[in-house]
Amino acid sequence: MQLETKKFYYTPEEYLELEEKAKYKSEYRDGEIVPMTGGTTNHNKIALNLAASLKIALRRKNYDVYIGDVRLWIPRYRQHTYPDVMVIEGQPIYTGTSTTTVMNPMLIAEVLSKSTKNYDQGDKFLYYRSIPEFKEYILIDQYQYHVMQYVKTAESQWSFTELEHESATLSVQTVDFQIELCDLYEQVNFAENNED
């Protein structure tokens, strides 16, 4: 006997209403609400190391750095997501009347987890590429020294750089910023990475 599960479809407006009252964050994927998994302490350290370093490097310049709690709306694919780190040049473009959801990051960084790495490298990157202002995508492995960097070089063309050593330096192309992997991974204990 096969059990029938009922699948619910939500509008973006219904999702936002539910998200306002929710105890935990969820993403919206074209009608489906997907609960987000909890982040590890290493995940948090990496995202915070990057965001803090970017914030200091871009101080008094025309950029804003956002981390984790700011939602991104991708209208072409009807996706609401919470990138780990975003950089916006100039003023954020909001959707709706609140300041909780932006639409115009130029740089997005995601810290990869076992449960999300395929999505972050695949469909999510496809969705992000539909954002006109989006020019750089940085994927950071939390289990070892490993960073993948995609930089838009022309319409529908992206260059790829891979860094795999503690002594390597990540040179961001869309803003004036560099960080050594030893600083990006500061206080990360790879031996703790058995969860997620």
PDB file of N, CA and C in Angstrom, residues 25-66:
ATOM      1  N   LYS A  25      14.543  29.518   9.868  1.00  0.00           N
ATOM      2  CA  LYS A  25      14.535  30.008   8.494  1.00  0.00           C
ATOM      3  C   LYS A  25      14.260  28.873   7.510  1.00  0.00           C
ATOM      4  N   SER A  26      13.569  29.238   6.437  1.00  0.00           N
ATOM      5  CA  SER A  26      13.316  28.331   5.325  1.00  0.00           C
ATOM      6  C   SER A  26      13.561  29.081   4.028  1.00  0.00           C
ATOM      7  N   GLU A  27      13.918  28.339   2.988  1.00  0.00           N
ATOM      8  CA  GLU A  27      14.046  28.928   1.667  1.00  0.00           C
ATOM      9  C   GLU A  27      12.766  28.646   0.883  1.00  0.00           C
ATOM     10  N   TYR A  28      12.548  29.441  -0.138  1.00  0.00           N
ATOM     11  CA  TYR A  28      11.382  29.280  -1.004  1.00  0.00           C
ATOM     12  C   TYR A  28      11.882  28.894  -2.386  1.00  0.00           C
ATOM     13  N   ARG A  29      11.392  27.761  -2.899  1.00  0.00           N
ATOM     14  CA  ARG A  29      11.836  27.271  -4.200  1.00  0.00           C
ATOM     15  C   ARG A  29      10.636  27.043  -5.114  1.00  0.00           C
ATOM     16  N   ASP A  30      10.242  28.112  -5.778  1.00  0.00           N
ATOM     17  CA  ASP A  30       9.163  28.075  -6.772  1.00  0.00           C
ATOM     18  C   ASP A  30       7.927  27.340  -6.255  1.00  0.00           C
ATOM     19  N   GLY A  31       7.406  27.762  -5.117  1.00  0.00           N
ATOM     20  CA  GLY A  31       6.179  27.193  -4.566  1.00  0.00           C
ATOM     21  C   GLY A  31       6.385  26.265  -3.394  1.00  0.00           C
ATOM     22  N   GLU A  32       7.601  25.788  -3.209  1.00  0.00           N
ATOM     23  CA  GLU A  32       7.891  24.856  -2.127  1.00  0.00           C
ATOM     24  C   GLU A  32       8.697  25.565  -1.039  1.00  0.00           C
ATOM     25  N   ILE A  33       8.362  25.304   0.210  1.00  0.00           N
ATOM     26  CA  ILE A  33       9.105  25.853   1.342  1.00  0.00           C
ATOM     27  C   ILE A  33      10.035  24.759   1.864  1.00  0.00           C
ATOM     28  N   VAL A  34      11.328  25.074   1.891  1.00  0.00           N
ATOM     29  CA  VAL A  34      12.344  24.087   2.261  1.00  0.00           C
ATOM     30  C   VAL A  34      13.064  24.570   3.529  1.00  0.00           C
ATOM     31  N   PRO A  35      12.900  23.847   4.659  1.00  0.00           N
ATOM     32  CA  PRO A  35      13.597  24.253   5.887  1.00  0.00           C
ATOM     33  C   PRO A  35      15.108  24.217   5.700  1.00  0.00           C
ATOM     34  N   MET A  36      15.777  25.200   6.272  1.00  0.00           N
ATOM     35  CA  MET A  36      17.235  25.239   6.191  1.00  0.00           C
ATOM     36  C   MET A  36      17.827  24.397   7.314  1.00  0.00           C
ATOM     37  N   THR A  37      18.917  23.731   6.989  1.00  0.00           N
ATOM     38  CA  THR A  37      19.606  22.938   8.006  1.00  0.00           C
ATOM     39  C   THR A  37      20.399  23.865   8.914  1.00  0.00           C
ATOM     40  N   GLY A  38      20.657  23.426  10.107  1.00  0.00           N
ATOM     41  CA  GLY A  38      21.454  24.220  11.037  1.00  0.00           C
ATOM     42  C   GLY A  38      22.910  24.245  10.607  1.00  0.00           C
ATOM     43  N   GLY A  39      23.558  25.359  10.811  1.00  0.00           N
ATOM     44  CA  GLY A  39      24.959  25.485  10.436  1.00  0.00           C
ATOM     45  C   GLY A  39      25.879  25.015  11.547  1.00  0.00           C
ATOM     46  N   THR A  40      27.038  24.536  11.177  1.00  0.00           N
ATOM     47  CA  THR A  40      28.029  24.109  12.156  1.00  0.00           C
ATOM     48  C   THR A  40      28.810  25.327  12.657  1.00  0.00           C
ATOM     49  N   THR A  41      29.555  25.145  13.730  1.00  0.00           N
ATOM     50  CA  THR A  41      30.383  26.247  14.219  1.00  0.00           C
ATOM     51  C   THR A  41      31.464  26.595  13.197  1.00  0.00           C
ATOM     52  N   ASN A  42      32.018  25.597  12.507  1.00  0.00           N
ATOM     53  CA  ASN A  42      33.024  25.886  11.480  1.00  0.00           C
ATOM     54  C   ASN A  42      32.422  26.670  10.320  1.00  0.00           C
ATOM     55  N   HIS A  43      31.223  26.307   9.906  1.00  0.00           N
ATOM     56  CA  HIS A  43      30.500  27.032   8.858  1.00  0.00           C
ATOM     57  C   HIS A  43      30.370  28.497   9.255  1.00  0.00           C
ATOM     58  N   ASN A  44      29.949  28.730  10.484  1.00  0.00           N
ATOM     59  CA  ASN A  44      29.752  30.082  10.985  1.00  0.00           C
ATOM     60  C   ASN A  44      31.069  30.855  11.037  1.00  0.00           C
ATOM     61  N   LYS A  45      32.135  30.205  11.501  1.00  0.00           N
ATOM     62  CA  LYS A  45      33.441  30.869  11.592  1.00  0.00           C
ATOM     63  C   LYS A  45      33.924  31.324  10.222  1.00  0.00           C
ATOM     64  N   ILE A  46      33.795  30.463   9.219  1.00  0.00           N
ATOM     65  CA  ILE A  46      34.270  30.789   7.876  1.00  0.00           C
ATOM     66  C   ILE A  46      33.481  31.962   7.303  1.00  0.00           C
ATOM     67  N   ALA A  47      32.151  31.896   7.397  1.00  0.00           N
ATOM     68  CA  ALA A  47      31.311  32.979   6.876  1.00  0.00           C
ATOM     69  C   ALA A  47      31.619  34.292   7.581  1.00  0.00           C
ATOM     70  N   LEU A  48      31.788  34.232   8.897  1.00  0.00           N
ATOM     71  CA  LEU A  48      32.080  35.445   9.666  1.00  0.00           C
ATOM     72  C   LEU A  48      33.473  35.984   9.347  1.00  0.00           C
ATOM     73  N   ASN A  49      34.474  35.102   9.203  1.00  0.00           N
ATOM     74  CA  ASN A  49      35.823  35.547   8.833  1.00  0.00           C
ATOM     75  C   ASN A  49      35.801  36.295   7.503  1.00  0.00           C
ATOM     76  N   LEU A  50      35.074  35.752   6.524  1.00  0.00           N
ATOM     77  CA  LEU A  50      35.005  36.404   5.214  1.00  0.00           C
ATOM     78  C   LEU A  50      34.261  37.729   5.304  1.00  0.00           C
ATOM     79  N   ALA A  51      33.086  37.711   5.928  1.00  0.00           N
ATOM     80  CA  ALA A  51      32.268  38.921   5.999  1.00  0.00           C
ATOM     81  C   ALA A  51      32.980  40.036   6.766  1.00  0.00           C
ATOM     82  N   ALA A  52      33.606  39.700   7.890  1.00  0.00           N
ATOM     83  CA  ALA A  52      34.305  40.714   8.690  1.00  0.00           C
ATOM     84  C   ALA A  52      35.472  41.313   7.919  1.00  0.00           C
ATOM     85  N   SER A  53      36.231  40.468   7.239  1.00  0.00           N
ATOM     86  CA  SER A  53      37.375  40.953   6.456  1.00  0.00           C
ATOM     87  C   SER A  53      36.912  41.827   5.298  1.00  0.00           C
ATOM     88  N   LEU A  54      35.825  41.422   4.634  1.00  0.00           N
ATOM     89  CA  LEU A  54      35.264  42.243   3.550  1.00  0.00           C
ATOM     90  C   LEU A  54      34.784  43.586   4.080  1.00  0.00           C
ATOM     91  N   LYS A  55      34.096  43.557   5.209  1.00  0.00           N
ATOM     92  CA  LYS A  55      33.553  44.786   5.799  1.00  0.00           C
ATOM     93  C   LYS A  55      34.674  45.779   6.091  1.00  0.00           C
ATOM     94  N   ILE A  56      35.764  45.299   6.652  1.00  0.00           N
ATOM     95  CA  ILE A  56      36.902  46.176   6.968  1.00  0.00           C
ATOM     96  C   ILE A  56      37.549  46.697   5.681  1.00  0.00           C
ATOM     97  N   ALA A  57      37.750  45.823   4.713  1.00  0.00           N
ATOM     98  CA  ALA A  57      38.410  46.214   3.461  1.00  0.00           C
ATOM     99  C   ALA A  57      37.578  47.207   2.654  1.00  0.00           C
ATOM    100  N   LEU A  58      36.258  47.125   2.770  1.00  0.00           N
ATOM    101  CA  LEU A  58      35.381  47.965   1.950  1.00  0.00           C
ATOM    102  C   LEU A  58      34.824  49.163   2.711  1.00  0.00           C
ATOM    103  N   ARG A  59      35.363  49.392   3.910  1.00  0.00           N
ATOM    104  CA  ARG A  59      34.893  50.517   4.718  1.00  0.00           C
ATOM    105  C   ARG A  59      35.064  51.835   3.964  1.00  0.00           C
ATOM    106  N   ARG A  60      34.056  52.687   4.083  1.00  0.00           N
ATOM    107  CA  ARG A  60      34.021  54.007   3.441  1.00  0.00           C
ATOM    108  C   ARG A  60      33.993  53.926   1.912  1.00  0.00           C
ATOM    109  N   LYS A  61      33.647  52.773   1.387  1.00  0.00           N
ATOM    110  CA  LYS A  61      33.479  52.617  -0.060  1.00  0.00           C
ATOM    111  C   LYS A  61      32.001  52.351  -0.324  1.00  0.00           C
ATOM    112  N   ASN A  62      31.604  52.353  -1.556  1.00  0.00           N
ATOM    113  CA  ASN A  62      30.191  52.283  -1.926  1.00  0.00           C
ATOM    114  C   ASN A  62      29.680  50.838  -2.001  1.00  0.00           C
ATOM    115  N   TYR A  63      29.957  50.062  -0.933  1.00  0.00           N
ATOM    116  CA  TYR A  63      29.540  48.662  -0.887  1.00  0.00           C
ATOM    117  C   TYR A  63      28.924  48.355   0.470  1.00  0.00           C
ATOM    118  N   ASP A  64      27.986  47.435   0.473  1.00  0.00           N
ATOM    119  CA  ASP A  64      27.428  46.888   1.710  1.00  0.00           C
ATOM    120  C   ASP A  64      27.693  45.394   1.737  1.00  0.00           C
ATOM    121  N   VAL A  65      28.034  44.886   2.924  1.00  0.00           N
ATOM    122  CA  VAL A  65      28.279  43.460   3.118  1.00  0.00           C
ATOM    123  C   VAL A  65      27.181  42.918   4.018  1.00  0.00           C
ATOM    124  N   TYR A  66      26.554  41.828   3.589  1.00  0.00           N
ATOM    125  CA  TYR A  66      25.469  41.209   4.358  1.00  0.00           C
ATOM    126  C   TYR A  66      25.823  39.758   4.652  1.00  0.00           C
TER     127      TYR A  66
END
